[in-house]
Coordinates of C-alpha atoms (C1' of nucleotides) in Angstrom, one line a residue:
Chain A
M1438 CA -7.1 153.4 146.2
L1439 CA -7.7 150.1 145.2
L1440 CA -4.8 147.1 144.0
A1441 CA -6.8 146.8 140.5
E1442 CA -5.4 149.7 139.3
V1443 CA -1.6 149.4 140.4
A1444 CA -2.1 145.5 138.8
R1445 CA -3.6 147.8 135.8
V1446 CA -0.5 150.5 135.8
S1447 CA 2.3 147.5 136.4
K1448 CA 0.3 145.3 133.2
E1449 CA 0.5 148.6 131.3
V1450 CA 4.5 149.0 132.2
A1451 CA 5.3 145.6 131.5
E1452 CA 4.2 145.8 128.0
T1453 CA 5.0 149.4 127.5
S1454 CA 9.1 148.9 126.1
A1455 CA 9.8 152.9 126.4
R1456 CA 11.5 153.3 129.2
S1457 CA 9.4 157.4 129.0
R1458 CA 6.6 155.6 128.6
K1459 CA 6.8 153.4 131.7
T1460 CA 8.1 156.8 134.1
A1461 CA 5.1 158.6 132.4
L1462 CA 1.9 155.4 133.1
L1463 CA 4.2 155.3 137.1
A1464 CA 3.6 158.6 137.4
G1465 CA 0.6 159.2 136.3
L1466 CA -1.1 156.4 139.1
F1467 CA 1.7 157.6 141.9
A1468 CA 0.0 161.2 140.9
D1469 CA -3.4 159.4 141.9
A1470 CA -2.5 158.3 145.1
P1471 CA -3.5 159.7 148.3
P1472 CA -1.0 161.1 150.6
E1473 CA -1.2 158.0 152.7
E1474 CA -1.5 155.9 150.0
A1475 CA 1.3 157.0 148.2
G1476 CA 4.9 155.2 149.7
L1477 CA 3.0 152.1 149.5
V1478 CA 1.9 151.9 146.0
I1479 CA 5.2 153.5 145.0
S1480 CA 7.1 150.4 146.5
Y1481 CA 4.8 147.7 144.6
L1482 CA 4.7 149.1 140.6
S1483 CA 9.1 149.5 142.3
G1484 CA 8.5 145.5 143.2
R1485 CA 8.6 145.6 147.6
L1486 CA 6.8 144.9 150.0
P1487 CA 7.6 147.5 152.8
Q1488 CA 8.0 144.4 155.5
G1489 CA 10.2 143.4 153.3
R1490 CA 10.4 138.9 151.9
P1491 CA 7.1 137.5 153.2
G1492 CA 8.2 134.1 154.0
I1493 CA 6.6 133.5 150.1
G1494 CA 8.0 131.6 147.4
W1495 CA 7.6 129.5 145.0
R1496 CA 6.2 126.7 147.0
T1497 CA 3.7 128.2 149.0
L1498 CA 2.0 130.2 145.7
G1499 CA 1.7 127.2 143.5
Q1500 CA -1.9 127.3 145.5
E1501 CA -4.7 127.6 143.3
A1502 CA -7.5 130.0 144.8
E1503 CA -10.5 131.3 143.1
P1504 CA -10.2 135.0 141.5
A1505 CA -13.1 137.1 143.2
D1506 CA -15.7 138.9 140.3
A1507 CA -14.5 142.3 140.7
P1508 CA -12.3 143.8 142.5
T1509 CA -12.3 145.6 146.0
L1510 CA -9.6 145.1 147.6
T1511 CA -7.2 147.8 148.4
V1512 CA -3.0 148.4 148.4
L1513 CA -4.1 148.8 152.3
D1514 CA -6.1 145.4 152.3
V1515 CA -3.1 144.0 150.4
D1516 CA -0.5 145.5 153.4
T1517 CA -2.6 144.6 156.5
A1518 CA -2.1 141.5 154.7
V1519 CA 1.3 141.2 154.5
G1520 CA 1.9 142.3 157.4
E1521 CA 0.4 138.8 158.6
L1522 CA 2.7 136.8 156.5
A1523 CA 5.3 138.1 158.0
A1524 CA 4.8 138.1 161.1
T1525 CA 3.9 134.7 161.0
R1526 CA 6.0 131.8 162.7
G1527 CA 6.7 128.5 164.8
A1528 CA 4.8 125.8 164.4
G1529 CA 2.1 125.9 162.1
S1530 CA 2.7 129.0 160.5
V1531 CA 3.1 127.2 157.1
E1532 CA 0.5 127.1 156.9
R1533 CA -1.1 130.4 158.9
R1534 CA 0.6 131.3 156.2
G1535 CA -1.2 129.4 153.4
R1536 CA -4.8 130.9 154.3
V1537 CA -3.6 133.9 155.0
L1538 CA -2.5 134.1 151.4
A1539 CA -5.3 131.6 150.4
G1540 CA -7.4 134.0 151.6
L1541 CA -5.8 137.6 150.1
L1542 CA -6.4 135.9 146.7
G1543 CA -9.3 134.7 146.9
R1544 CA -10.7 138.5 146.9
A1545 CA -8.4 139.4 144.6
T1546 CA -9.6 139.0 140.8
A1547 CA -7.5 137.3 138.1
A1548 CA -5.8 140.1 137.4
E1549 CA -4.7 141.0 140.1
Q1550 CA -4.2 137.9 141.5
V1551 CA -1.5 137.6 139.1
F1552 CA -0.2 140.6 140.1
L1553 CA -0.6 139.6 143.5
R1554 CA 1.7 136.6 143.0
S1555 CA 4.3 138.1 141.4
L1556 CA 4.8 141.2 144.2
L1557 CA 5.0 138.4 147.0
S1558 CA 7.9 136.0 144.8
G1559 CA 9.7 139.4 143.9
E1560 CA 9.6 139.5 140.3
V1561 CA 7.3 142.1 139.4
R1562 CA 9.0 141.4 135.7
Q1563 CA 8.2 144.5 134.5
G1564 CA 10.4 146.0 133.2
A1565 CA 10.3 148.8 136.0
L1566 CA 12.0 148.3 139.6
D1567 CA 13.8 151.1 141.5
A1568 CA 15.4 153.1 139.1
V1569 CA 12.1 154.0 136.6
A1570 CA 9.7 154.5 139.4
L1571 CA 12.0 156.7 140.7
E1572 CA 12.3 158.7 138.0
G1573 CA 7.6 158.0 138.1
V1574 CA 7.7 159.8 141.6
A1575 CA 10.3 163.4 140.2
A1576 CA 7.9 162.9 136.9
A1577 CA 4.6 163.7 139.2
A1578 CA 6.4 165.5 141.7
G1579 CA 8.0 168.0 139.3
V1580 CA 10.9 167.5 140.4
P1581 CA 14.5 167.0 139.0
A1582 CA 15.6 162.9 138.6
A1583 CA 18.8 163.7 140.0
D1584 CA 17.6 165.4 142.8
L1585 CA 14.7 163.0 143.9
R1586 CA 18.3 159.6 143.0
R1587 CA 20.3 161.6 145.7
A1588 CA 18.2 162.1 147.6
V1589 CA 17.7 158.3 148.3
M1590 CA 20.1 157.1 148.5
L1591 CA 20.9 160.1 151.1
D1592 CA 18.5 158.0 152.6
G1593 CA 18.5 155.1 152.0
S1594 CA 14.3 154.2 150.7
L1595 CA 12.0 155.7 147.8
P1596 CA 9.1 155.1 149.4
R1597 CA 9.9 156.5 152.4
V1598 CA 11.0 159.8 150.2
A1599 CA 8.5 159.8 147.4
A1600 CA 6.0 159.9 150.4
A1601 CA 6.8 163.1 151.6
V1602 CA 8.3 164.4 148.2
L1603 CA 5.1 164.2 147.2
A1604 CA 3.5 165.6 149.6
E1605 CA 5.9 168.7 150.6
G1606 CA 7.5 168.9 146.9
A1607 CA 11.2 169.4 146.5
Q1608 CA 12.0 170.9 149.9
A1609 CA 11.3 167.5 151.6
L1610 CA 14.8 166.3 148.9
C1611 CA 16.9 169.3 151.1
T1612 CA 16.2 167.9 154.4
V1613 CA 16.8 164.5 153.7
T1614 CA 21.4 164.5 154.4
L1615 CA 23.5 162.2 155.2
R1616 CA 23.3 161.0 158.9
V1617 CA 25.4 158.4 160.9
G1618 CA 24.0 155.9 162.5
R1619 CA 20.9 155.2 158.3
P1620 CA 23.0 153.2 156.0
V1621 CA 23.6 155.0 152.3
Q1622 CA 23.3 152.9 149.6
P1623 CA 27.0 151.6 148.9
M1624 CA 28.6 152.1 145.8
L1625 CA 29.0 149.6 143.3
A1626 CA 32.3 149.0 140.9
G1627 CA 31.8 148.0 137.0
T1628 CA 34.2 145.5 135.7
A1629 CA 37.1 145.3 133.1
K1630 CA 39.1 142.6 131.5
S1631 CA 42.4 143.8 132.5
V1632 CA 44.9 146.4 134.7
A1633 CA 45.8 148.6 131.2
E1634 CA 42.5 148.7 130.3
A1635 CA 40.3 150.1 133.4
L1636 CA 43.7 152.0 133.8
G1637 CA 43.1 153.5 129.6
A1638 CA 40.1 154.4 131.7
L1639 CA 40.2 156.5 134.1
G1640 CA 43.9 158.2 133.7
P1641 CA 45.4 158.6 137.5
C1642 CA 43.8 156.1 139.9
A1643 CA 44.0 154.3 143.2
V1644 CA 44.6 150.8 142.2
E1645 CA 43.7 149.0 145.6
E1646 CA 43.1 144.7 146.1
K1647 CA 39.3 143.6 145.9
L1648 CA 38.9 141.3 148.6
D1649 CA 36.9 138.4 148.5
G1650 CA 34.4 138.1 151.3
I1651 CA 31.2 140.3 152.7
R1652 CA 31.2 144.1 152.3
V1653 CA 30.0 145.8 154.7
Q1654 CA 29.6 149.7 156.0
V1655 CA 29.9 150.4 159.2
H1656 CA 28.4 153.1 161.5
R1657 CA 30.1 155.4 165.4
D1658 CA 28.2 157.0 167.1
G1659 CA 30.3 157.4 170.3
A1660 CA 29.6 154.3 171.6
D1661 CA 26.7 153.3 169.3
V1662 CA 28.5 151.2 165.9
R1663 CA 25.9 149.6 163.8
V1664 CA 27.1 147.5 160.2
Y1665 CA 25.6 147.4 158.1
T1666 CA 25.2 144.7 154.6
R1667 CA 26.2 145.7 151.4
S1668 CA 21.8 145.1 151.4
L1669 CA 21.9 147.3 154.3
D1670 CA 20.2 145.2 156.5
E1671 CA 21.8 145.4 160.4
I1672 CA 24.6 142.4 161.0
T1673 CA 26.2 144.4 163.7
E1674 CA 24.9 141.5 166.4
R1675 CA 27.3 138.8 164.2
L1676 CA 30.4 140.3 163.9
P1677 CA 31.1 142.0 166.9
E1678 CA 35.4 142.4 166.2
V1679 CA 33.8 144.7 163.8
A1680 CA 32.2 147.0 166.4
E1681 CA 35.4 146.4 168.6
L1682 CA 38.0 147.8 165.9
A1683 CA 35.3 150.4 165.0
R1684 CA 35.6 151.5 169.3
S1685 CA 39.1 151.7 169.0
L1686 CA 39.8 153.8 166.0
P1687 CA 40.5 157.4 167.4
G1688 CA 37.0 158.9 166.7
E1689 CA 33.7 159.5 166.9
R1690 CA 31.8 160.0 165.0
F1691 CA 32.4 158.1 161.4
I1692 CA 31.2 156.3 158.5
L1693 CA 33.5 153.2 156.9
D1694 CA 33.2 151.1 154.0
G1695 CA 34.7 147.3 153.9
E1696 CA 35.2 144.1 153.0
V1697 CA 34.8 141.9 155.9
I1698 CA 37.7 138.7 155.6
G1699 CA 39.2 135.7 157.4
R1700 CA 42.6 135.4 157.9
A1701 CA 44.6 131.8 158.2
P1702 CA 47.1 132.0 161.0
D1703 CA 49.2 132.0 157.7
G1704 CA 48.1 135.3 156.8
R1705 CA 45.9 134.5 153.5
P1706 CA 42.5 135.6 153.3
V1707 CA 40.6 131.9 153.8
P1708 CA 37.3 131.0 150.5
F1709 CA 34.1 133.1 150.8
Q1710 CA 32.9 130.2 152.2
E1711 CA 33.7 130.4 155.0
I1712 CA 33.1 134.0 155.6
A1713 CA 29.3 133.7 154.2
S1714 CA 28.9 130.9 156.9
R1715 CA 29.9 133.3 159.9
V1716 CA 28.5 136.2 158.9
G1717 CA 25.4 134.3 157.6
S1718 CA 25.7 132.4 161.8
R1719 CA 23.5 134.2 164.2
V1720 CA 22.2 131.6 167.1
D1721 CA 25.7 131.2 168.6
V1722 CA 28.1 134.0 167.3
G1723 CA 30.4 132.3 170.4
A1724 CA 30.7 130.0 168.9
A1725 CA 31.2 130.9 165.6
R1726 CA 33.9 133.7 166.8
R1727 CA 36.0 131.5 168.3
T1728 CA 35.4 129.0 165.1
L1729 CA 36.5 131.8 162.3
P1730 CA 37.2 134.9 163.4
V1731 CA 36.5 138.1 161.2
V1732 CA 38.6 140.9 160.3
P1733 CA 37.6 144.6 158.3
C1734 CA 39.2 145.3 155.7
F1735 CA 38.7 149.4 155.2
F1736 CA 38.8 151.2 151.5
D1737 CA 36.9 154.4 152.1
V1738 CA 34.8 156.4 154.5
L1739 CA 32.0 158.6 154.1
A1740 CA 32.1 160.3 157.3
V1741 CA 34.2 162.0 159.9
G1742 CA 32.6 164.2 162.0
E1743 CA 30.5 166.7 161.1
D1744 CA 31.8 165.9 157.7
V1745 CA 30.0 164.3 155.4
L1746 CA 32.9 163.1 152.8
L1747 CA 30.6 161.7 149.7
D1748 CA 31.7 164.8 147.2
L1749 CA 35.0 164.2 147.6
P1750 CA 37.3 162.7 145.5
V1751 CA 39.0 159.4 146.0
R1752 CA 42.9 161.2 147.3
E1753 CA 41.4 163.1 149.8
R1754 CA 38.4 160.2 151.1
Y1755 CA 41.3 158.1 151.2
A1756 CA 43.7 160.2 153.4
A1757 CA 41.3 161.0 155.7
L1758 CA 41.0 157.3 155.6
A1759 CA 44.5 156.9 156.5
A1760 CA 44.1 159.1 159.4
L1761 CA 41.3 157.2 161.5
V1762 CA 41.9 153.7 160.5
P1763 CA 45.6 151.6 160.9
E1764 CA 47.3 150.3 157.8
D1765 CA 45.8 146.8 158.9
A1766 CA 42.2 147.2 158.9
R1767 CA 42.9 149.3 155.4
V1768 CA 42.9 148.0 152.4
R1769 CA 47.0 147.6 150.5
R1770 CA 46.7 150.0 147.3
L1771 CA 48.9 151.9 145.0
A1772 CA 48.7 155.6 143.9
V1773 CA 49.0 155.5 140.3
E1774 CA 48.8 159.5 139.3
D1775 CA 50.5 158.6 136.1
P1776 CA 48.5 155.7 134.2
G1777 CA 51.6 156.3 131.3
E1778 CA 54.4 155.7 133.8
Q1779 CA 53.4 153.0 136.4
E1780 CA 51.5 150.7 134.3
A1781 CA 54.5 148.0 135.6
E1782 CA 54.0 149.1 138.6
A1783 CA 50.3 148.5 138.6
E1784 CA 50.4 144.9 136.9
E1785 CA 53.3 144.7 139.6
F1786 CA 50.4 145.3 142.4
W1787 CA 47.7 142.4 140.0
A1788 CA 49.7 140.1 140.2
E1789 CA 50.9 140.3 144.0
T1790 CA 47.8 140.8 144.3
L1791 CA 46.6 136.9 143.5
R1792 CA 50.0 135.5 144.9
R1793 CA 48.1 137.2 148.1
G1794 CA 45.1 135.4 147.1
H1795 CA 42.7 138.2 146.8
E1796 CA 40.6 138.4 143.7
G1797 CA 41.7 140.7 142.5
V1798 CA 41.8 144.5 142.2
V1799 CA 39.5 147.3 142.2
V1800 CA 40.6 150.4 140.0
K1801 CA 38.8 153.9 140.9
G1802 CA 39.7 156.5 139.1
L1803 CA 41.6 159.1 142.2
D1804 CA 39.2 162.5 141.5
S1805 CA 35.7 160.9 141.4
A1806 CA 33.8 161.4 144.5
Y1807 CA 31.2 158.7 146.3
A1808 CA 28.4 157.8 144.0
A1809 CA 26.1 156.6 146.5
G1810 CA 23.7 153.3 144.9
R1811 CA 25.3 153.7 141.8
R1812 CA 27.3 151.0 139.6
G1813 CA 30.3 153.5 138.5
R1814 CA 32.5 154.0 135.7
H1815 CA 35.2 155.9 138.5
W1816 CA 35.6 152.2 140.6
L1817 CA 36.2 148.9 137.9
K1818 CA 37.1 146.1 139.5
V1819 CA 39.4 143.3 137.2
K1820 CA 39.7 139.1 137.9
P1821 CA 41.9 136.3 136.5
V1822 CA 39.7 134.5 134.4
H1823 CA 39.2 131.0 134.2
T1824 CA 38.0 128.7 130.5
L1825 CA 36.7 125.6 130.4
D1826 CA 35.3 123.1 127.6
L1827 CA 33.2 121.3 128.9
V1828 CA 30.0 119.1 127.8
V1829 CA 26.0 120.1 127.3
L1830 CA 24.7 117.4 129.6
A1831 CA 21.1 118.8 129.4
A1832 CA 19.2 122.5 129.5
E1833 CA 16.4 124.2 130.9
W1834 CA 14.0 125.9 129.4
G1835 CA 13.6 129.6 130.0
H1836 CA 10.8 131.8 131.1
G1837 CA 10.3 135.0 130.2
R1838 CA 11.9 137.1 127.3
R1839 CA 13.5 132.9 127.1
T1840 CA 10.0 131.7 126.9
G1841 CA 11.0 128.1 124.0
L1842 CA 14.3 128.7 124.8
L1843 CA 16.2 126.6 125.4
S1844 CA 18.9 127.8 128.7
N1845 CA 20.3 127.0 131.4
L1846 CA 22.4 124.7 130.2
H1847 CA 23.8 121.5 132.2
L1848 CA 28.3 121.5 132.5
G1849 CA 30.0 118.6 132.5
A1850 CA 33.2 117.6 132.2
R1851 CA 35.1 114.2 131.2
T1852 CA 35.7 111.8 134.3
A1853 CA 38.4 108.7 134.3
E1854 CA 35.0 106.1 134.0
G1855 CA 34.0 108.0 129.9
T1856 CA 31.2 109.7 132.1
Y1857 CA 30.8 113.1 133.1
A1858 CA 31.3 114.9 136.2
M1859 CA 28.2 117.4 136.4
L1860 CA 30.2 121.3 137.6
G1861 CA 26.7 123.5 137.6
K1862 CA 24.9 125.0 134.9
T1863 CA 24.6 128.4 133.2
F1864 CA 22.6 130.2 130.8
K1865 CA 24.7 133.3 131.1
G1866 CA 27.1 134.8 128.2
L1867 CA 24.4 133.3 124.8
T1868 CA 23.4 136.2 122.8
D1869 CA 19.4 135.8 121.2
Q1870 CA 21.1 134.5 118.1
M1871 CA 23.0 132.1 120.4
L1872 CA 19.8 130.8 122.2
R1873 CA 17.9 129.7 119.0
W1874 CA 20.7 128.3 117.3
Q1875 CA 21.9 125.9 120.4
T1876 CA 17.2 125.6 121.6
E1877 CA 17.9 124.3 117.7
A1878 CA 21.9 122.1 117.9
L1879 CA 20.1 120.2 121.5
R1880 CA 16.8 119.4 120.1
A1881 CA 18.4 116.8 117.5
L1882 CA 20.4 115.6 120.7
A1883 CA 18.0 115.5 122.7
T1884 CA 17.1 112.2 125.3
S1885 CA 14.3 112.8 127.0
D1886 CA 12.2 116.0 128.6
D1887 CA 10.0 116.4 131.5
G1888 CA 8.6 119.9 130.8
F1889 CA 12.0 121.5 132.6
T1890 CA 14.3 120.2 131.0
V1891 CA 16.1 118.4 128.1
R1892 CA 18.7 116.4 128.6
V1893 CA 20.7 115.0 125.8
R1894 CA 23.0 112.9 124.6
P1895 CA 26.2 114.9 125.5
E1896 CA 28.2 116.1 122.7
L1897 CA 28.0 119.8 122.2
V1898 CA 31.1 121.0 124.0
V1899 CA 31.4 125.3 125.3
E1900 CA 33.4 126.7 125.4
I1901 CA 33.0 128.4 129.5
A1902 CA 34.7 131.4 131.0
Y1903 CA 34.5 131.2 135.8
D1904 CA 35.5 132.9 138.4
G1905 CA 37.3 129.5 141.1
L1906 CA 36.0 126.7 141.8
Q1907 CA 33.4 126.8 145.4
R1908 CA 32.9 123.5 147.3
S1909 CA 30.0 121.7 146.8
S1910 CA 28.1 118.8 148.2
R1911 CA 25.7 118.8 145.4
Y1912 CA 28.0 117.9 142.7
P1913 CA 29.9 114.9 142.4
A1914 CA 33.4 116.1 141.7
G1915 CA 32.9 117.4 145.4
V1916 CA 33.1 120.8 143.1
A1917 CA 30.8 124.1 141.6
L1918 CA 31.8 126.0 139.1
R1919 CA 31.9 130.1 140.5
F1920 CA 30.4 131.9 138.0
A1921 CA 30.2 130.2 135.3
R1922 CA 28.8 131.6 132.0
V1923 CA 29.3 130.7 127.8
L1924 CA 32.0 132.0 125.9
R1925 CA 30.6 129.9 122.9
H1926 CA 30.2 127.0 121.6
R1927 CA 32.3 124.4 119.9
P1928 CA 30.6 122.9 117.9
D1929 CA 33.7 122.0 115.5
K1930 CA 34.8 120.0 118.6
T1931 CA 34.5 116.5 120.1
A1932 CA 32.8 115.3 123.6
A1933 CA 36.4 113.6 124.2
E1934 CA 38.3 116.6 122.8
A1935 CA 36.4 117.9 126.3
D1936 CA 38.1 119.3 130.3
T1937 CA 38.5 116.1 132.8
V1938 CA 37.4 116.7 136.2
A1939 CA 41.5 115.9 136.8
T1940 CA 42.2 119.1 135.0
V1941 CA 40.1 121.4 136.0
L1942 CA 41.4 120.6 140.3
A1943 CA 44.5 120.2 138.7
A1944 CA 43.7 123.8 137.3
H1945 CA 43.3 125.6 140.9
A1946 CA 45.5 123.4 143.1
A1947 CA 47.3 125.3 145.6
Chain B
dC576 C1' 15.1 113.3 166.8
dA577 C1' 17.3 114.0 161.9
dA578 C1' 17.2 115.1 156.6
dA579 C1' 14.1 117.2 153.6
dG580 C1' 12.2 121.3 152.0
dC581 C1' 11.8 126.1 151.9
dG582 C1' 13.5 131.0 151.9
dC583 C1' 16.2 134.4 152.1
dA584 C1' 20.8 136.8 152.2
dT585 C1' 25.6 136.6 150.9
dC586 C1' 28.4 136.4 146.4
Chain C
dG1226 C1' 26.8 137.8 141.2
dT1227 C1' 27.4 137.9 135.0
dC1228 C1' 26.1 138.6 131.5
dG1229 C1' 22.7 140.5 127.1
dG1230 C1' 19.5 143.5 125.1
dA1231 C1' 17.1 147.6 125.4
dT1232 C1' 15.9 152.8 125.7
Chain D
dA87 C1' 25.4 154.6 130.4
dT88 C1' 22.1 152.2 132.4
dC89 C1' 18.6 149.7 134.2
dC90 C1' 16.4 145.0 134.0
dG91 C1' 15.3 140.0 134.3
dA92 C1' 17.5 135.9 132.5
dC93 C1' 19.4 132.9 136.5
dG94 C1' 24.2 131.3 139.2
dA95 C1' 26.3 128.0 143.9
dT96 C1' 26.6 128.4 149.2
dG97 C1' 24.9 128.3 153.6
dC98 C1' 21.8 129.6 157.5
dG99 C1' 18.3 128.5 160.1
dC100 C1' 13.5 128.1 160.4
dT101 C1' 9.3 124.2 160.4
dT102 C1' 7.9 120.6 158.2
dT103 C1' 7.7 115.1 157.1
dG104 C1' 9.2 111.0 157.8

DNA sequence: CAAAGCGCATC
DNA sequence: GTCGGAT
DNA sequence: ATCCGACGATGCGCTTTG
C-alpha cells in the first residue's frame, strides 16, 4: 500500500470532526489494506510506530527536504526506514539518522512529508488515536468494538490483534486471553474533588492510600518474574527488589498491580522525584539501589494460578491479594460498605493518609471489575488542591486549535526585592473564552514578541491551582509548581496583591 | 573532560 | 499528569 | 461517558559541542 493513501486518509480524518465519520474513513482504508500490511497501516493511523519512538524529535525534523513529484513510497518502505532510524546509535548516529530521514523525506511528496513528520514526531493531530482506530478496525472486520477492545487490552497491542482479526475474523478474538508474562493495559482512575463526592458517586467502596511513585505491574511464573511500567515497558532489571519480593510470595503464578515508592528511615515516603531518579537509573542499578532502595505496594491482583480475576469485583480481588501479599507490601485501605454511615471514618482515613505524607486516596467501587486500559468511573482519585495568586510574566503563542491565541502562561511570585520569580508555566484550565480574553489583555501589556513568547508588564494576576512543589534547578526560587492550572483571571487584583515566594515556600514547609 | 542539547520516559 | 471541547 | 489534544516539570542516557 502506498503511503500516499495513508497520508490522504489521515488528512481527511483530521479535517472531519465527527468521530463516526473518522471511524468510517479509517475502516475503509483498513479494509483495503493487504493483510500483511494491515498492522502497519493501523499502527500509523493510530499515531504509532511499531518500533516505538525512533529517536527523532523536533530538532532533527527541523531539516527541510525537497519533496518528490509523484507518490512512490509504500508503507513497507517507511517501515524499513524507520527501522533503520530506530536501530542507529553510537558516535555519528545523529548525522546518520539525519541522512536516513532526509532520504525518506526526499522520496515523499509534500503531502506525505506532512504526514511523516507528524508521525515521526509522535503528534499526528488527526483527532483519532488508539480508541478511534480501534473502532475503525471493528467496523472493517465486522466485529463488536467491545469485543475487540477487550482483546486489545489483554494483548496490549492494537496492530497485532487488529491484523489477526482482519485476517481471521471474530474467532481471532477468542484466542486472546490474559497470560502471565504478557502485560495488560492498567486500569486508570478518574478524579473527584472530595472524598464525600467520591463516596456519593460509588456507594459501597474501598478507600485506599494513593502513593506518589511509579506504577508497576508484576508478573510471576515460577522463577520468571517481570516488572512492567504503566506503558507496558519492561523494567525488571532496574527493580531487583521488586522481583525478589515477588519471588518470596507464596504463589507460583500471579499478576499484581501496584506502586513503587521509597521510604525514608522514619517510614515516610520520599518525594516523587527521588523515585523517578531511582527507577530511571539503568547503568548502575546496584549503586542506585544502595542510594535509594524501593518497595512495592500492591493494590490489586489480576491473575493467580490459572484463574483470571479481572471480572471479579474489587472485594474478591482484594481478598485474593490479601491471601498472597503480606500487609506491609499492600496499600492501606478502608472498606466502606455503608457510605452514609461511614463518611466520617472515610474522611479520617483521608486525613491520616495525608499526615503520613501520601498523595491522596483512590476510592474504588467494591463491586466493580478491573477495567483494563480504561479510565474507569469506578476508581476515583482525590488529591488536595492548593491555590495561589500569581502574576503573568509572559505568554506563549498556542498551536493547533490554539493557533493565534496566547496560551501558555509564565507564572511569577513576588520576591522580597520587588521582582518576580517564575515558578512555572501553565496552559491548563483555560476555556476558549478565557483564551480570547487573555490574548487581548496580554497584548495590551506586551513589551516584546519574538514570535514564540510575548513578554508583558507584570500586571495581570491569575488564580492558580496546583498539586504541590517540586525541587527545580531551572527556576530561580529553586522550586516549581506541580500540575499548575488556571482557575480564573483576577483583573480585579493588582500585582502587589499576588503571593510572594516566601509564602509559597512557607505553605509547604514540613 | 565537562557542559549542553536532545529524546524519551515518569508523573 | 490536568483540563476543556466535541461527539 | 469517552476520547483527544492543548501542553506542564523533571531525570536519565546518549551524543555532540566547547
